XYZ file of C-alpha atoms in Angstrom:
463
model
C 5.812 -13.822 -33.331
C 9.375 -14.290 -34.566
C 10.496 -16.029 -37.747
C 9.657 -19.795 -38.427
C 13.368 -20.439 -38.240
C 13.593 -19.101 -34.662
C 11.168 -21.753 -33.454
C 12.641 -24.428 -35.415
C 16.025 -23.788 -34.067
C 14.798 -23.504 -30.428
C 13.147 -26.910 -30.714
C 16.313 -28.412 -32.184
C 18.299 -27.079 -29.301
C 15.827 -28.408 -26.845
C 16.082 -31.897 -28.386
C 19.823 -31.590 -28.266
C 19.778 -30.704 -24.540
C 17.320 -33.483 -23.676
C 18.839 -36.244 -25.770
C 15.872 -38.754 -25.711
C 12.267 -39.199 -24.585
C 8.863 -37.741 -25.366
C 8.393 -34.134 -24.519
C 4.812 -32.859 -23.803
C 4.115 -29.126 -23.818
C 0.702 -28.060 -22.971
C -0.674 -24.790 -24.338
C -3.261 -22.768 -22.323
C -7.055 -22.954 -22.621
C -9.455 -20.090 -22.230
C -10.077 -19.259 -18.591
C -13.761 -18.070 -17.571
C -13.936 -15.082 -15.496
C -17.394 -15.869 -14.149
C -19.193 -18.012 -16.759
C -17.785 -19.839 -19.934
C -18.446 -17.295 -22.522
C -17.074 -14.389 -20.389
C -13.300 -15.347 -20.416
C -10.332 -13.484 -19.279
C -8.023 -12.111 -21.911
C -6.248 -15.189 -23.396
C -2.556 -15.589 -22.403
C -0.580 -18.453 -23.925
C 1.763 -20.436 -21.726
C 5.208 -18.870 -21.990
C 7.144 -22.049 -22.696
C 4.672 -23.268 -25.282
C 4.961 -19.812 -26.910
C 8.823 -19.862 -26.606
C 8.886 -23.125 -28.793
C 6.055 -22.492 -31.172
C 5.044 -18.840 -31.279
C 1.465 -19.898 -31.467
C -1.218 -17.886 -29.732
C -4.278 -20.082 -30.173
C -5.919 -21.796 -27.201
C -6.440 -25.547 -26.841
C -3.150 -26.790 -28.279
C -0.363 -29.095 -27.152
C 2.992 -30.023 -28.588
C 4.648 -33.426 -28.581
C 8.328 -33.731 -29.399
C 9.313 -37.263 -29.874
C 13.101 -37.111 -29.818
C 13.697 -40.895 -30.210
C 11.733 -40.987 -33.470
C 12.436 -37.603 -34.657
C 8.698 -36.365 -34.714
C 7.144 -33.134 -33.792
C 3.270 -33.169 -33.551
C 1.015 -30.228 -32.835
C -2.112 -31.424 -31.202
C -5.443 -29.629 -31.253
C -8.947 -29.441 -32.671
C -9.886 -27.294 -35.696
C -12.491 -24.819 -35.016
C -16.056 -25.211 -36.431
C -18.536 -22.845 -38.013
C -20.077 -21.954 -34.521
C -16.665 -20.776 -33.422
C -16.075 -18.907 -36.706
C -19.363 -16.903 -36.165
C -18.137 -15.594 -32.940
C -14.384 -15.291 -33.274
C -13.687 -15.229 -37.020
C -11.644 -17.744 -39.012
C -8.672 -19.386 -37.402
C -6.125 -21.340 -39.378
C -6.449 -25.236 -39.079
C -4.030 -27.014 -36.669
C -2.125 -28.350 -39.648
C -1.720 -24.845 -41.110
C -0.573 -23.672 -37.695
C 1.996 -26.481 -37.433
C 3.317 -25.678 -40.889
C 3.744 -21.988 -40.127
C 6.257 -22.774 -37.447
C 7.998 -25.740 -38.992
C 6.173 -28.508 -37.025
C 5.931 -31.551 -39.356
C 2.708 -33.303 -38.106
C -0.682 -32.439 -36.512
C -3.321 -34.444 -34.734
C -6.714 -34.047 -33.074
C -6.771 -33.641 -29.324
C -8.441 -37.059 -28.771
C -5.290 -38.618 -30.231
C -3.070 -37.207 -27.461
C -3.814 -39.960 -25.074
C -2.956 -42.633 -27.586
C 0.502 -41.099 -28.339
C 1.198 -40.925 -24.601
C -0.030 -44.567 -23.948
C 2.056 -45.945 -26.729
C 5.081 -44.091 -25.513
C 4.690 -45.402 -22.001
C 4.043 -48.908 -23.224
C 7.357 -48.894 -24.994
C 9.157 -47.729 -21.867
C 9.755 -44.253 -23.298
C 10.159 -41.454 -20.815
C 7.462 -38.846 -20.951
C 8.612 -35.434 -19.857
C 6.402 -32.537 -18.904
C 6.772 -29.108 -17.087
C 5.182 -28.341 -13.811
C 1.619 -27.241 -14.336
C 0.280 -24.056 -12.767
C -3.337 -24.338 -14.038
C -5.824 -26.727 -12.572
C -7.158 -27.830 -15.964
C -3.645 -28.881 -16.905
C -3.181 -30.793 -13.692
C -6.409 -32.688 -14.498
C -5.429 -33.317 -18.075
C -2.020 -34.693 -16.922
C -3.713 -36.788 -14.402
C -5.897 -38.337 -17.097
C -2.977 -38.829 -19.465
C -0.477 -40.243 -16.871
C -2.662 -41.870 -14.151
C -1.480 -39.770 -11.261
C -3.378 -37.631 -8.789
C -3.826 -34.036 -10.000
C -2.060 -32.554 -6.979
C 1.022 -34.817 -7.596
C 1.535 -33.531 -11.089
C 3.794 -30.721 -10.091
C 6.060 -32.844 -7.921
C 6.340 -35.438 -10.714
C 7.390 -32.907 -13.479
C 10.554 -33.653 -15.247
C 13.644 -31.996 -13.702
C 15.782 -32.575 -16.855
C 13.040 -30.858 -18.974
C 12.854 -27.862 -16.461
C 16.621 -27.488 -16.468
C 16.818 -27.544 -20.338
C 14.114 -24.938 -20.674
C 15.634 -22.746 -18.000
C 18.975 -22.921 -19.675
C 17.515 -21.783 -22.915
C 15.097 -19.185 -21.800
C 17.564 -17.560 -19.438
C 19.780 -16.304 -22.286
C 17.950 -13.587 -24.241
C 18.694 -13.235 -27.901
C 18.913 -9.868 -29.604
C 15.328 -10.144 -31.018
C 14.028 -10.941 -27.415
C 15.975 -7.824 -26.042
C 14.413 -5.682 -28.791
C 10.887 -6.939 -27.732
C 11.630 -6.280 -24.024
C 12.718 -2.788 -24.944
C 9.397 -2.305 -26.734
C 7.724 -3.187 -23.428
C 10.102 -0.760 -21.580
C 8.973 2.036 -24.028
C 5.302 1.420 -23.075
C 6.412 1.315 -19.396
C 7.995 4.668 -19.687
C 4.682 6.154 -20.860
C 2.870 4.383 -18.040
C 5.204 5.630 -15.218
C 5.633 9.148 -16.571
C 1.774 9.383 -16.779
C 1.432 8.225 -13.230
C 3.950 10.812 -12.183
C 2.113 13.656 -13.971
C -1.264 12.445 -12.583
C -0.027 12.191 -8.995
C -1.516 15.042 -6.961
C -3.674 15.366 -3.787
C -7.240 14.350 -4.311
C -6.776 11.998 -7.263
C -7.585 8.416 -6.400
C -5.075 5.532 -6.585
C -7.518 3.581 -8.683
C -7.903 6.425 -11.251
C -4.110 6.618 -11.851
C -3.881 2.805 -12.134
C -6.705 2.830 -14.663
C -4.629 5.326 -16.765
C -1.803 2.868 -16.756
C -3.830 -0.091 -17.711
C -5.246 1.814 -20.621
C -1.779 2.665 -21.951
C -0.664 -0.913 -21.660
C -3.768 -2.322 -23.438
C -3.803 0.368 -26.055
C -0.033 -0.033 -27.035
C 0.519 -3.566 -26.209
C -1.250 -6.758 -24.957
C -1.838 -5.878 -21.327
C -0.079 -5.007 -18.110
C 2.604 -7.579 -17.222
C 1.152 -8.000 -13.744
C -1.486 -6.388 -11.576
C -0.483 -2.851 -11.028
C 0.734 -1.999 -7.520
C -0.042 1.733 -6.691
C -0.503 2.845 -3.258
C 0.417 5.473 -0.557
C 1.134 2.468 1.608
C 4.403 1.637 -0.099
C 5.342 -0.538 2.854
C 2.852 -3.098 1.595
C 4.678 -5.185 -1.048
C 1.588 -5.820 -3.157
C -0.400 -2.668 -2.272
C -3.062 -2.723 -5.007
C -4.837 0.576 -5.779
C -8.048 1.577 -3.848
C -10.414 4.419 -4.155
C -8.462 6.288 -1.518
C -7.575 9.870 -2.666
C -3.961 10.846 -2.516
C -2.902 12.921 0.401
C -0.532 15.883 0.462
C 2.808 15.213 2.070
C 2.780 11.437 1.506
C 4.377 9.240 -1.173
C 2.876 7.262 -3.985
C 4.651 4.011 -4.903
C 3.918 2.681 -8.424
C 5.142 -0.680 -9.426
C 3.869 -1.433 -12.976
C 4.860 -2.909 -16.250
C 3.693 -3.675 -19.803
C 3.524 -6.796 -21.804
C 3.888 -6.503 -25.600
C 1.721 -8.215 -28.178
C 4.516 -10.790 -28.512
C 4.395 -11.330 -24.619
C 7.607 -9.841 -23.409
C 7.517 -7.800 -20.375
C 8.716 -4.736 -18.537
C 8.748 -4.091 -14.770
C 9.595 -0.714 -13.157
C 8.904 1.004 -9.746
C 9.031 4.556 -9.037
C 7.944 6.670 -5.926
C 6.469 10.125 -6.420
C 6.001 12.860 -3.697
C 2.311 13.664 -3.845
C 2.935 17.380 -3.002
C 5.645 17.596 -5.768
C 8.752 17.749 -3.430
C 10.360 15.272 -0.995
C 10.533 16.310 2.703
C 14.026 16.086 4.166
C 13.079 12.890 5.913
C 11.719 11.414 2.673
C 14.743 12.606 0.782
C 17.154 10.871 3.281
C 15.558 7.514 2.806
C 14.969 8.003 -0.949
C 18.644 8.961 -1.601
C 19.700 5.781 0.252
C 17.551 3.657 -2.176
C 19.031 5.481 -5.215
C 22.461 4.707 -3.924
C 21.628 1.055 -3.534
C 19.928 0.922 -7.097
C 23.049 2.505 -8.533
C 25.487 0.176 -6.806
C 23.986 -2.625 -8.940
C 24.577 -0.600 -12.123
C 28.144 -0.040 -11.076
C 28.914 -3.654 -10.090
C 26.834 -6.255 -11.971
C 28.682 -8.228 -14.507
C 29.101 -11.745 -15.663
C 30.389 -14.202 -13.066
C 29.027 -12.267 -10.127
C 26.847 -14.244 -7.783
C 23.604 -12.274 -7.511
C 23.458 -13.387 -3.907
C 26.616 -11.453 -3.228
C 25.159 -8.496 -5.132
C 22.117 -8.588 -2.841
C 24.291 -8.639 0.265
C 26.407 -5.724 -0.989
C 23.231 -3.645 -1.381
C 22.182 -4.811 2.115
C 25.515 -3.577 3.598
C 25.365 -0.217 1.836
C 21.684 0.191 2.915
C 22.771 -0.557 6.492
C 25.633 1.979 6.415
C 23.322 4.645 5.202
C 20.646 3.822 7.719
C 23.274 3.908 10.429
C 24.050 7.592 9.231
C 20.360 8.419 9.598
C 20.306 6.819 13.070
C 17.889 3.959 12.386
C 20.484 1.243 12.627
C 23.689 0.802 14.662
C 26.468 -1.499 15.459
C 28.776 -3.405 13.074
C 27.460 -3.482 9.489
C 28.765 -7.006 8.609
C 27.346 -8.403 11.801
C 23.941 -6.752 11.276
C 23.590 -8.188 7.798
C 24.791 -11.574 8.861
C 22.179 -11.498 11.589
C 19.466 -10.496 9.181
C 18.606 -7.123 11.008
C 18.548 -5.347 7.655
C 15.340 -7.237 6.707
C 13.446 -5.043 9.022
C 13.817 -2.582 6.162
C 14.330 -4.884 3.087
C 12.215 -7.990 3.638
C 12.529 -9.105 -0.178
C 15.323 -9.976 -2.620
C 17.228 -7.452 -4.895
C 15.651 -8.726 -8.029
C 14.485 -11.536 -10.284
C 14.812 -12.835 -13.853
C 12.596 -11.211 -16.466
C 11.432 -11.933 -19.999
C 8.224 -13.526 -21.250
C 7.022 -13.793 -17.617
C 7.571 -10.815 -15.444
C 9.099 -13.179 -12.848
C 10.649 -15.115 -15.669
C 9.997 -18.959 -15.505
C 8.944 -18.770 -11.873
C 6.337 -21.419 -12.622
C 9.139 -23.925 -13.377
C 10.427 -23.629 -9.881
C 12.490 -20.809 -8.486
C 15.101 -23.276 -7.144
C 15.958 -24.180 -10.811
C 15.699 -20.649 -12.313
C 17.530 -18.566 -9.684
C 19.689 -21.115 -7.946
C 22.045 -24.014 -8.681
C 24.404 -26.531 -6.988
C 26.752 -23.776 -6.089
C 24.187 -21.252 -4.720
C 21.247 -22.433 -2.732
C 18.305 -20.498 -1.496
C 18.669 -18.811 2.014
C 16.286 -19.664 4.863
C 16.878 -16.364 6.714
C 13.975 -13.950 6.820
C 14.065 -11.410 3.990
C 16.932 -13.164 2.111
C 14.708 -16.158 1.678
C 12.632 -14.040 -0.718
C 15.587 -13.491 -3.071
C 14.405 -15.031 -6.291
C 17.869 -15.364 -7.947
C 21.248 -16.005 -6.221
C 23.233 -17.820 -8.963
C 26.120 -16.454 -10.989
C 24.798 -14.134 -13.696
C 25.703 -14.630 -17.331
C 25.555 -12.422 -20.506
C 22.030 -12.448 -21.844
C 20.359 -12.527 -18.357
C 17.720 -9.801 -17.846
C 17.249 -8.956 -14.172
C 15.352 -6.444 -12.176
C 17.395 -4.029 -9.910
C 14.856 -3.198 -7.150
C 16.105 -2.256 -3.650
C 13.798 -0.742 -1.259
C 13.284 0.478 2.274
C 10.025 -0.100 4.055
C 8.621 0.763 7.427
C 5.995 -1.841 8.279
C 4.240 -1.062 11.552
C 3.244 -4.671 12.409
C 6.719 -5.898 11.789
C 8.270 -3.106 13.908
C 5.892 -4.091 16.707
C 6.572 -7.780 16.412
C 10.346 -7.501 16.373
C 10.464 -4.859 19.151
C 8.170 -7.033 21.233
C 10.453 -10.079 20.771
C 13.445 -8.092 21.405
C 15.011 -9.043 18.092
C 18.167 -7.263 16.770
C 18.247 -4.572 19.535
C 21.986 -4.210 18.991
C 21.409 -3.117 15.429
C 18.011 -1.369 15.318
C 17.241 1.933 16.982
C 13.633 1.185 17.862
C 12.890 4.535 19.543
C 13.789 6.422 16.330
C 12.107 3.732 14.207
C 8.914 4.233 15.989
C 8.496 7.730 14.611
C 8.702 6.223 11.077
C 5.617 4.193 11.258
C 3.611 6.651 9.153
C 6.283 6.875 6.461
C 5.248 4.085 3.986
C 7.969 2.563 1.801
C 10.318 3.358 -1.112
C 11.289 1.064 -3.868
C 13.116 1.815 -7.110
C 13.088 -0.789 -9.905
C 14.702 -0.983 -13.325
C 15.445 -3.750 -15.821
C 19.050 -4.451 -16.613
C 20.749 -6.668 -19.281
C 23.896 -8.429 -18.346
C 26.403 -7.725 -21.191
C 29.785 -9.452 -21.803
C 31.566 -6.758 -19.888
C 29.009 -5.502 -17.349
C 25.380 -4.378 -17.658
C 23.184 -1.816 -19.157
C 19.810 -0.485 -18.169
C 17.107 -1.480 -20.709
C 14.767 1.091 -22.251
C 15.664 3.936 -24.701
C 14.301 6.421 -22.179
C 14.989 6.307 -18.488
C 12.039 7.038 -16.176
C 13.224 9.805 -13.893
C 14.381 8.327 -10.554
C 16.966 10.617 -8.895
C 15.190 12.956 -6.427
C 16.084 16.173 -8.222
C 14.991 14.723 -11.614
C 11.700 13.540 -10.141
C 10.940 16.907 -8.721
C 11.867 18.711 -11.867
C 9.830 16.304 -14.025
C 6.775 16.999 -11.780
C 7.290 20.737 -11.884
C 7.664 20.621 -15.624
């Protein structure tokens, strides 16, 4: 939690951007895992947290811009709660701790909303992603629960995106704390990677580090020999000599800022020549971003530059052919890279994705693509100082996609299917780091770089 002044200033800026209306921010409730008393670890809504810093469940914030009022809404806990969870400050005390002037019981929320609507005051809310919030908004506003996302306030979304996109120095410091935990997670995975150890065992080591040094993992750990599966979650499968282990994992700090890195480790300790050729291609694409990313650059253009470099390198290997620009324009490269170059990152590992990717990663100048592969690019807009983005190119050999495209005769002028057939057992390679866009360029976040160049990975494992 940052200083009281941080949250006061954030709410003041939000009011300035919105200009008028009643803003409703819903905090999260506990979510039962399989019965009410056995809940998942509580995670506060990121936008509510951004403007209040308050971690308690069962809260809502009203910001009445027209009448210059801020009201924290929620119920005080009773003795039954105190017995099980310990004392929690009252709602009025929580409000005062972050500079909110008023508090009210949850039963009064509907009265505030009804009075505002009766006076013709616009009520703004953000798109809900939890069903309890959909039901609550339905009760408050008289709309069907499934319609609540579509009727969320676009001006409110855009104001929040404008603020949360630019990370302050204190936010960057918190992200770097997450990066430090992430370094320990990934280097632990690299040390533990050897034949016979199960994927699930290594993933468990990483989760322990994240929980022990921070809040939790920032997303469900992806760890698999089947790196071609984008979300290849760990199984009890033992690691096999000669294959590759892809680990995509991150940490979330106690103040809920995230890291997100991906590394690929040769299970036998050294890359084969075939693995090295593909791996070095991904390294070159990763480093192109570090070389070129700067304010004013369209991230869509950065993505396409990476696709062209990847295509050139795959042509050298013999997996692609023909004119590079034509191949990328046709989308042939998506056989090997069916996702986007990177995404915004911060309090959410896919930052603000719940608000709608079309608002977070795109604008009137740059719209999302509909082409296979490029349609999974989560950010295409011009990047600005203060943005934190992931740099995560990859090359994947997906047997079912190979069979599908070959059977359909797609992109035969650009893909060497005969050679590609011999790569069906390869898996996939992705390298991912988190970068801050600076006034003059970018820098990789984290005080320590997780080894990623092939010779450094092999030396680290040997050491």
